[in-house]
Amino acid sequence: MPISRRSVLGTFAALASLPVLGQMKTKTQALRIGVIGAGWLGGTVGQIWVRAGHEVLFSSRHPDELVSMTRQLGPRASVGTPQQAAEFGSVVLIATPYSAIPQLGRDLKKALRGKVVLDACNPPAGRDDALAREAQAHGAGPTSAKYLPGTRLVRAFSAVDATAVEASAGRQSGLLAVPIAGDDTQAVQVAAQLVRDAGCEPLVVGNLAAATRFQRGGPGFRANTTMPELRRLLGLPEKD
């Protein structure tokens, strides 16, 4: 169902009133994070990161519409273009339509090189273009890596809904489990910590090829559940 800009801004206002995450028992290192695609998911996750102490630059096709949101978040939040977000962040979250990835890879290749990139994008259901077929045949993770060369790509926040992330950020227990996958071990560790900083629990599923298990059509896609249940869905052993 399409989500209106008014409803997105309403959710942003609600997020701004959330208390500091109670489940963050230790202070994590503050990072500079660029969010490319500050809509429903990117905006929600980015705001929670700001409240966790990170500096976040939000960007979208309509950056002027994000100014009121960042004003409520304080000095750690700012607004800019996708180019500025890519240059700003040591970590970059991409939460755009999947079809935008090849162009972003071309336009932002230099700015993104060597950076941890969290790919939250999914080919839409029922789409039969060449990119969607490629992602279905080879996996969204390897396909994204192909079009974002030189990045330390991790599939993260791609299998959960923004509303589930928002709800988890306000809880002390029963946190949302977020599956992640990547080929770069250190990048995966960064992604895992940022999942925790968003008030959720990370589940490392494997390398980028393993991300098919939680892309559209896989058992982990939009499960929006807790860690024990997600492990069960993915056929992974219980944590010791």
PDB file of C-alpha atoms in Angstrom:
ATOM      1  CA  MET A   1       0.000   0.000   0.000  1.00  0.00           C
ATOM      2  CA  PRO A   2       1.475   3.409  -0.888  1.00  0.00           C
ATOM      3  CA  ILE A   3       2.606   5.507   2.072  1.00  0.00           C
ATOM      4  CA  SER A   4       1.904   9.226   1.954  1.00  0.00           C
ATOM      5  CA  ARG A   5       4.513  11.835   2.797  1.00  0.00           C
ATOM      6  CA  ARG A   6       2.150  13.128   5.486  1.00  0.00           C
ATOM      7  CA  SER A   7       2.106   9.741   7.236  1.00  0.00           C
ATOM      8  CA  VAL A   8       5.897   9.525   7.021  1.00  0.00           C
ATOM      9  CA  LEU A   9       6.285  12.948   8.598  1.00  0.00           C
ATOM     10  CA  GLY A  10       3.768  11.960  11.279  1.00  0.00           C
ATOM     11  CA  THR A  11       5.876   8.951  12.177  1.00  0.00           C
ATOM     12  CA  PHE A  12       8.996  11.140  12.278  1.00  0.00           C
ATOM     13  CA  ALA A  13       7.258  13.431  14.786  1.00  0.00           C
ATOM     14  CA  ALA A  14       6.349  10.445  16.952  1.00  0.00           C
ATOM     15  CA  LEU A  15       9.912   9.148  16.848  1.00  0.00           C
ATOM     16  CA  ALA A  16      11.254  12.485  17.987  1.00  0.00           C
ATOM     17  CA  SER A  17       9.321  12.060  21.249  1.00  0.00           C
ATOM     18  CA  LEU A  18      10.748   8.607  22.043  1.00  0.00           C
ATOM     19  CA  PRO A  19      12.954   8.356  25.141  1.00  0.00           C
ATOM     20  CA  VAL A  20      16.619   7.487  24.747  1.00  0.00           C
ATOM     21  CA  LEU A  21      16.873   3.749  24.105  1.00  0.00           C
ATOM     22  CA  GLY A  22      16.711   2.005  27.438  1.00  0.00           C
ATOM     23  CA  GLN A  23      18.327  -1.144  26.118  1.00  0.00           C
ATOM     24  CA  MET A  24      21.587   0.646  25.233  1.00  0.00           C
ATOM     25  CA  LYS A  25      23.557  -0.274  28.346  1.00  0.00           C
ATOM     26  CA  THR A  26      26.931   0.841  27.018  1.00  0.00           C
ATOM     27  CA  LYS A  27      27.814   3.908  25.021  1.00  0.00           C
ATOM     28  CA  THR A  28      28.915   2.995  21.520  1.00  0.00           C
ATOM     29  CA  GLN A  29      31.335   4.938  19.358  1.00  0.00           C
ATOM     30  CA  ALA A  30      29.576   7.807  17.614  1.00  0.00           C
ATOM     31  CA  LEU A  31      29.680   7.488  13.834  1.00  0.00           C
ATOM     32  CA  ARG A  32      28.939   9.792  10.942  1.00  0.00           C
ATOM     33  CA  ILE A  33      26.199   8.132   8.910  1.00  0.00           C
ATOM     34  CA  GLY A  34      24.777   9.197   5.562  1.00  0.00           C
ATOM     35  CA  VAL A  35      21.220   8.090   4.793  1.00  0.00           C
ATOM     36  CA  ILE A  36      20.352   7.982   1.112  1.00  0.00           C
ATOM     37  CA  GLY A  37      16.600   7.670   0.855  1.00  0.00           C
ATOM     38  CA  ALA A  38      15.215   9.174   4.075  1.00  0.00           C
ATOM     39  CA  GLY A  39      11.694   7.887   3.553  1.00  0.00           C
ATOM     40  CA  TRP A  40       9.753   5.438   5.680  1.00  0.00           C
ATOM     41  CA  LEU A  41      12.619   3.065   6.548  1.00  0.00           C
ATOM     42  CA  GLY A  42      15.662   5.303   6.151  1.00  0.00           C
ATOM     43  CA  GLY A  43      14.056   8.141   8.067  1.00  0.00           C
ATOM     44  CA  THR A  44      12.924   5.918  10.904  1.00  0.00           C
ATOM     45  CA  VAL A  45      16.253   4.130  11.378  1.00  0.00           C
ATOM     46  CA  GLY A  46      18.221   7.345  10.946  1.00  0.00           C
ATOM     47  CA  GLN A  47      16.263   9.159  13.630  1.00  0.00           C
ATOM     48  CA  ILE A  48      16.810   6.365  16.123  1.00  0.00           C
ATOM     49  CA  TRP A  49      20.539   6.488  15.348  1.00  0.00           C
ATOM     50  CA  VAL A  50      20.584  10.216  16.080  1.00  0.00           C
ATOM     51  CA  ARG A  51      18.957   9.558  19.447  1.00  0.00           C
ATOM     52  CA  ALA A  52      21.598   6.881  20.075  1.00  0.00           C
ATOM     53  CA  GLY A  53      24.331   9.503  19.666  1.00  0.00           C
ATOM     54  CA  HIS A  54      25.354   9.201  16.013  1.00  0.00           C
ATOM     55  CA  GLU A  55      25.616  12.087  13.548  1.00  0.00           C
ATOM     56  CA  VAL A  56      23.291  11.511  10.603  1.00  0.00           C
ATOM     57  CA  LEU A  57      22.924  13.371   7.325  1.00  0.00           C
ATOM     58  CA  PHE A  58      19.538  12.580   5.749  1.00  0.00           C
ATOM     59  CA  SER A  59      19.048  12.874   1.998  1.00  0.00           C
ATOM     60  CA  SER A  60      16.255  12.284  -0.486  1.00  0.00           C
ATOM     61  CA  ARG A  61      14.897  13.559  -3.779  1.00  0.00           C
ATOM     62  CA  HIS A  62      13.088  16.236  -1.762  1.00  0.00           C
ATOM     63  CA  PRO A  63      15.600  17.284   0.947  1.00  0.00           C
ATOM     64  CA  ASP A  64      13.673  20.458   1.792  1.00  0.00           C
ATOM     65  CA  GLU A  65      10.873  18.269   3.159  1.00  0.00           C
ATOM     66  CA  LEU A  66      13.264  16.813   5.752  1.00  0.00           C
ATOM     67  CA  VAL A  67      14.300  20.113   7.326  1.00  0.00           C
ATOM     68  CA  SER A  68      11.506  20.234   9.921  1.00  0.00           C
ATOM     69  CA  MET A  69      12.318  16.694  11.035  1.00  0.00           C
ATOM     70  CA  THR A  70      16.029  17.344  11.515  1.00  0.00           C
ATOM     71  CA  ARG A  71      15.290  20.559  13.355  1.00  0.00           C
ATOM     72  CA  GLN A  72      13.457  18.514  16.004  1.00  0.00           C
ATOM     73  CA  LEU A  73      16.371  16.081  16.272  1.00  0.00           C
ATOM     74  CA  GLY A  74      18.983  18.669  17.166  1.00  0.00           C
ATOM     75  CA  PRO A  75      22.534  19.382  15.996  1.00  0.00           C
ATOM     76  CA  ARG A  76      23.498  15.777  15.267  1.00  0.00           C
ATOM     77  CA  ALA A  77      21.005  15.648  12.372  1.00  0.00           C
ATOM     78  CA  SER A  78      21.369  17.452   9.054  1.00  0.00           C
ATOM     79  CA  VAL A  79      19.968  17.374   5.528  1.00  0.00           C
ATOM     80  CA  GLY A  80      21.649  17.275   2.139  1.00  0.00           C
ATOM     81  CA  THR A  81      21.836  15.657  -1.254  1.00  0.00           C
ATOM     82  CA  PRO A  82      22.699  11.984  -1.845  1.00  0.00           C
ATOM     83  CA  GLN A  83      26.175  13.125  -2.912  1.00  0.00           C
ATOM     84  CA  GLN A  84      26.624  14.978   0.368  1.00  0.00           C
ATOM     85  CA  ALA A  85      25.325  11.990   2.354  1.00  0.00           C
ATOM     86  CA  ALA A  86      27.789   9.671   0.608  1.00  0.00           C
ATOM     87  CA  GLU A  87      30.669  12.051   1.314  1.00  0.00           C
ATOM     88  CA  PHE A  88      29.602  12.713   4.909  1.00  0.00           C
ATOM     89  CA  GLY A  89      29.219   9.197   6.227  1.00  0.00           C
ATOM     90  CA  SER A  90      31.869   6.702   7.191  1.00  0.00           C
ATOM     91  CA  VAL A  91      28.829   4.423   7.001  1.00  0.00           C
ATOM     92  CA  VAL A  92      26.063   4.918   4.435  1.00  0.00           C
ATOM     93  CA  LEU A  93      22.562   3.458   4.549  1.00  0.00           C
ATOM     94  CA  ILE A  94      20.870   3.152   1.151  1.00  0.00           C
ATOM     95  CA  ALA A  95      17.094   2.822   1.444  1.00  0.00           C
ATOM     96  CA  THR A  96      15.893   3.761  -2.027  1.00  0.00           C
ATOM     97  CA  PRO A  97      13.918   1.855  -4.649  1.00  0.00           C
ATOM     98  CA  TYR A  98      16.111  -1.001  -5.881  1.00  0.00           C
ATOM     99  CA  SER A  99      16.041   0.400  -9.408  1.00  0.00           C
ATOM    100  CA  ALA A 100      18.082   3.398  -8.213  1.00  0.00           C
ATOM    101  CA  ILE A 101      21.122   1.335  -7.201  1.00  0.00           C
ATOM    102  CA  PRO A 102      22.918   1.202 -10.586  1.00  0.00           C
ATOM    103  CA  GLN A 103      22.669   4.989 -11.010  1.00  0.00           C
ATOM    104  CA  LEU A 104      23.778   5.607  -7.419  1.00  0.00           C
ATOM    105  CA  GLY A 105      26.735   3.330  -8.062  1.00  0.00           C
ATOM    106  CA  ARG A 106      27.739   5.405 -11.067  1.00  0.00           C
ATOM    107  CA  ASP A 107      27.116   8.809  -9.509  1.00  0.00           C
ATOM    108  CA  LEU A 108      28.590   8.103  -6.068  1.00  0.00           C
ATOM    109  CA  LYS A 109      31.341   5.635  -6.936  1.00  0.00           C
ATOM    110  CA  LYS A 110      34.177   7.835  -5.706  1.00  0.00           C
ATOM    111  CA  ALA A 111      32.396   8.999  -2.536  1.00  0.00           C
ATOM    112  CA  LEU A 112      31.362   5.470  -1.515  1.00  0.00           C
ATOM    113  CA  ARG A 113      34.634   3.702  -2.254  1.00  0.00           C
ATOM    114  CA  GLY A 114      35.947   1.797   0.765  1.00  0.00           C
ATOM    115  CA  LYS A 115      32.964   2.661   2.957  1.00  0.00           C
ATOM    116  CA  VAL A 116      30.582   0.390   4.831  1.00  0.00           C
ATOM    117  CA  VAL A 117      27.323   0.516   2.878  1.00  0.00           C
ATOM    118  CA  LEU A 118      24.150  -0.909   4.395  1.00  0.00           C
ATOM    119  CA  ASP A 119      21.863  -2.015   1.579  1.00  0.00           C
ATOM    120  CA  ALA A 120      18.214  -1.966   2.640  1.00  0.00           C
ATOM    121  CA  CYS A 121      16.787  -2.036  -0.893  1.00  0.00           C
ATOM    122  CA  ASN A 122      14.568  -4.733  -2.400  1.00  0.00           C
ATOM    123  CA  PRO A 123      13.423  -5.454  -5.948  1.00  0.00           C
ATOM    124  CA  PRO A 124       9.658  -4.819  -5.951  1.00  0.00           C
ATOM    125  CA  ALA A 125       7.178  -7.654  -6.163  1.00  0.00           C
ATOM    126  CA  GLY A 126       5.939  -8.470  -9.655  1.00  0.00           C
ATOM    127  CA  ARG A 127       8.664  -6.480 -11.405  1.00  0.00           C
ATOM    128  CA  ASP A 128      10.065  -8.135 -14.530  1.00  0.00           C
ATOM    129  CA  ASP A 129      12.790  -5.756 -15.640  1.00  0.00           C
ATOM    130  CA  ALA A 130      16.378  -6.834 -16.220  1.00  0.00           C
ATOM    131  CA  LEU A 131      17.637  -5.680 -12.808  1.00  0.00           C
ATOM    132  CA  ALA A 132      14.876  -7.484 -10.922  1.00  0.00           C
ATOM    133  CA  ARG A 133      15.535 -10.675 -12.889  1.00  0.00           C
ATOM    134  CA  GLU A 134      19.254 -10.402 -12.145  1.00  0.00           C
ATOM    135  CA  ALA A 135      18.618  -9.962  -8.424  1.00  0.00           C
ATOM    136  CA  GLN A 136      16.272 -12.930  -8.437  1.00  0.00           C
ATOM    137  CA  ALA A 137      18.713 -15.133 -10.322  1.00  0.00           C
ATOM    138  CA  HIS A 138      21.918 -14.184  -8.486  1.00  0.00           C
ATOM    139  CA  GLY A 139      20.647 -12.769  -5.203  1.00  0.00           C
ATOM    140  CA  ALA A 140      20.054  -9.164  -4.211  1.00  0.00           C
ATOM    141  CA  GLY A 141      23.300  -9.081  -2.198  1.00  0.00           C
ATOM    142  CA  PRO A 142      25.729 -10.015  -4.985  1.00  0.00           C
ATOM    143  CA  THR A 143      23.717  -7.921  -7.452  1.00  0.00           C
ATOM    144  CA  SER A 144      23.910  -4.821  -5.257  1.00  0.00           C
ATOM    145  CA  ALA A 145      27.640  -5.403  -4.763  1.00  0.00           C
ATOM    146  CA  LYS A 146      28.096  -5.543  -8.532  1.00  0.00           C
ATOM    147  CA  TYR A 147      26.483  -2.123  -9.005  1.00  0.00           C
ATOM    148  CA  LEU A 148      28.128  -0.578  -5.931  1.00  0.00           C
ATOM    149  CA  PRO A 149      31.733  -1.613  -6.639  1.00  0.00           C
ATOM    150  CA  GLY A 150      34.448  -0.823  -4.139  1.00  0.00           C
ATOM    151  CA  THR A 151      32.044  -0.647  -1.189  1.00  0.00           C
ATOM    152  CA  ARG A 152      32.011  -2.877   1.893  1.00  0.00           C
ATOM    153  CA  LEU A 153      28.430  -3.914   1.338  1.00  0.00           C
ATOM    154  CA  VAL A 154      26.181  -5.455   3.994  1.00  0.00           C
ATOM    155  CA  ARG A 155      22.547  -6.384   3.479  1.00  0.00           C
ATOM    156  CA  ALA A 156      20.851  -4.847   6.528  1.00  0.00           C
ATOM    157  CA  PHE A 157      17.364  -3.558   7.397  1.00  0.00           C
ATOM    158  CA  SER A 158      16.196  -4.956   4.047  1.00  0.00           C
ATOM    159  CA  ALA A 159      13.897  -7.602   5.547  1.00  0.00           C
ATOM    160  CA  VAL A 160      12.087  -5.595   8.230  1.00  0.00           C
ATOM    161  CA  ASP A 161       9.394  -2.940   8.263  1.00  0.00           C
ATOM    162  CA  ALA A 162       9.983   0.561   9.617  1.00  0.00           C
ATOM    163  CA  THR A 163       7.035   0.202  11.992  1.00  0.00           C
ATOM    164  CA  ALA A 164       8.617  -2.939  13.492  1.00  0.00           C
ATOM    165  CA  VAL A 165      11.941  -1.128  13.987  1.00  0.00           C
ATOM    166  CA  GLU A 166      10.171   1.812  15.617  1.00  0.00           C
ATOM    167  CA  ALA A 167       8.275  -0.490  17.987  1.00  0.00           C
ATOM    168  CA  SER A 168      11.417  -2.402  18.941  1.00  0.00           C
ATOM    169  CA  ALA A 169      13.273   0.818  19.746  1.00  0.00           C
ATOM    170  CA  GLY A 170      10.752   1.519  22.490  1.00  0.00           C
ATOM    171  CA  ARG A 171      10.977  -1.916  24.160  1.00  0.00           C
ATOM    172  CA  GLN A 172      13.232  -3.433  26.791  1.00  0.00           C
ATOM    173  CA  SER A 173      12.698  -7.054  25.713  1.00  0.00           C
ATOM    174  CA  GLY A 174      11.272  -9.043  22.813  1.00  0.00           C
ATOM    175  CA  LEU A 175      13.404  -7.001  20.426  1.00  0.00           C
ATOM    176  CA  LEU A 176      13.085  -7.215  16.665  1.00  0.00           C
ATOM    177  CA  ALA A 177      15.614  -9.555  15.052  1.00  0.00           C
ATOM    178  CA  VAL A 178      17.254  -8.043  11.955  1.00  0.00           C
ATOM    179  CA  PRO A 179      19.015 -10.460   9.581  1.00  0.00           C
ATOM    180  CA  ILE A 180      22.250  -9.177   8.053  1.00  0.00           C
ATOM    181  CA  ALA A 181      24.776 -10.629   5.606  1.00  0.00           C
ATOM    182  CA  GLY A 182      28.065  -9.531   4.065  1.00  0.00           C
ATOM    183  CA  ASP A 183      31.448 -10.639   2.761  1.00  0.00           C
ATOM    184  CA  ASP A 184      33.528  -8.184   4.838  1.00  0.00           C
ATOM    185  CA  THR A 185      33.739  -9.364   8.460  1.00  0.00           C
ATOM    186  CA  GLN A 186      34.537  -5.952   9.920  1.00  0.00           C
ATOM    187  CA  ALA A 187      31.760  -4.300   7.925  1.00  0.00           C
ATOM    188  CA  VAL A 188      29.312  -6.915   9.209  1.00  0.00           C
ATOM    189  CA  GLN A 189      30.419  -6.111  12.769  1.00  0.00           C
ATOM    190  CA  VAL A 190      29.756  -2.409  12.165  1.00  0.00           C
ATOM    191  CA  ALA A 191      26.330  -3.244  10.749  1.00  0.00           C
ATOM    192  CA  ALA A 192      25.553  -5.478  13.729  1.00  0.00           C
ATOM    193  CA  GLN A 193      26.360  -2.683  16.171  1.00  0.00           C
ATOM    194  CA  LEU A 194      24.196  -0.230  14.245  1.00  0.00           C
ATOM    195  CA  VAL A 195      21.319  -2.714  14.370  1.00  0.00           C
ATOM    196  CA  ARG A 196      21.743  -2.783  18.157  1.00  0.00           C
ATOM    197  CA  ASP A 197      21.909   1.006  18.234  1.00  0.00           C
ATOM    198  CA  ALA A 198      18.558   1.024  16.425  1.00  0.00           C
ATOM    199  CA  GLY A 199      17.054  -0.936  19.303  1.00  0.00           C
ATOM    200  CA  CYS A 200      17.032  -4.307  17.525  1.00  0.00           C
ATOM    201  CA  GLU A 201      19.018  -7.562  17.601  1.00  0.00           C
ATOM    202  CA  PRO A 202      21.313  -8.506  14.685  1.00  0.00           C
ATOM    203  CA  LEU A 203      21.386 -12.011  13.259  1.00  0.00           C
ATOM    204  CA  VAL A 204      24.394 -12.631  11.010  1.00  0.00           C
ATOM    205  CA  VAL A 205      23.146 -15.116   8.419  1.00  0.00           C
ATOM    206  CA  GLY A 206      26.323 -15.439   6.348  1.00  0.00           C
ATOM    207  CA  ASN A 207      27.947 -13.885   3.288  1.00  0.00           C
ATOM    208  CA  LEU A 208      26.173 -11.812   0.651  1.00  0.00           C
ATOM    209  CA  ALA A 209      25.082 -14.916  -1.233  1.00  0.00           C
ATOM    210  CA  ALA A 210      23.298 -16.112   1.924  1.00  0.00           C
ATOM    211  CA  ALA A 211      21.150 -12.964   1.930  1.00  0.00           C
ATOM    212  CA  THR A 212      18.745 -14.728  -0.455  1.00  0.00           C
ATOM    213  CA  ARG A 213      17.331 -16.362   2.682  1.00  0.00           C
ATOM    214  CA  PHE A 214      15.865 -13.049   3.761  1.00  0.00           C
ATOM    215  CA  GLN A 215      15.176 -11.304   0.462  1.00  0.00           C
ATOM    216  CA  ARG A 216      11.702 -11.247  -1.035  1.00  0.00           C
ATOM    217  CA  GLY A 217      10.446 -14.816  -1.323  1.00  0.00           C
ATOM    218  CA  GLY A 218      12.816 -16.107   1.367  1.00  0.00           C
ATOM    219  CA  PRO A 219      11.692 -17.333   4.795  1.00  0.00           C
ATOM    220  CA  GLY A 220      13.196 -14.361   6.626  1.00  0.00           C
ATOM    221  CA  PHE A 221      11.660 -11.622   4.485  1.00  0.00           C
ATOM    222  CA  ARG A 222       9.320  -9.364   6.470  1.00  0.00           C
ATOM    223  CA  ALA A 223       9.145 -11.893   9.281  1.00  0.00           C
ATOM    224  CA  ASN A 224       9.286  -8.966  11.737  1.00  0.00           C
ATOM    225  CA  THR A 225       9.830 -11.258  14.675  1.00  0.00           C
ATOM    226  CA  THR A 226      12.101 -12.013  17.614  1.00  0.00           C
ATOM    227  CA  MET A 227      15.469 -13.761  17.507  1.00  0.00           C
ATOM    228  CA  PRO A 228      14.314 -17.279  18.504  1.00  0.00           C
ATOM    229  CA  GLU A 229      11.562 -17.277  15.887  1.00  0.00           C
ATOM    230  CA  LEU A 230      13.787 -15.850  13.145  1.00  0.00           C
ATOM    231  CA  ARG A 231      16.406 -18.508  13.847  1.00  0.00           C
ATOM    232  CA  ARG A 232      13.694 -21.132  13.562  1.00  0.00           C
ATOM    233  CA  LEU A 233      12.421 -19.713  10.264  1.00  0.00           C
ATOM    234  CA  LEU A 234      15.931 -19.678   8.821  1.00  0.00           C
ATOM    235  CA  GLY A 235      16.805 -23.128  10.137  1.00  0.00           C
ATOM    236  CA  LEU A 236      19.629 -21.800  12.311  1.00  0.00           C
ATOM    237  CA  PRO A 237      20.568 -23.351  15.669  1.00  0.00           C
ATOM    238  CA  GLU A 238      19.535 -21.649  18.874  1.00  0.00           C
ATOM    239  CA  LYS A 239      22.135 -19.333  20.350  1.00  0.00           C
ATOM    240  CA  ASP A 240      24.207 -20.888  23.152  1.00  0.00           C
TER     241      ASP A 240
END
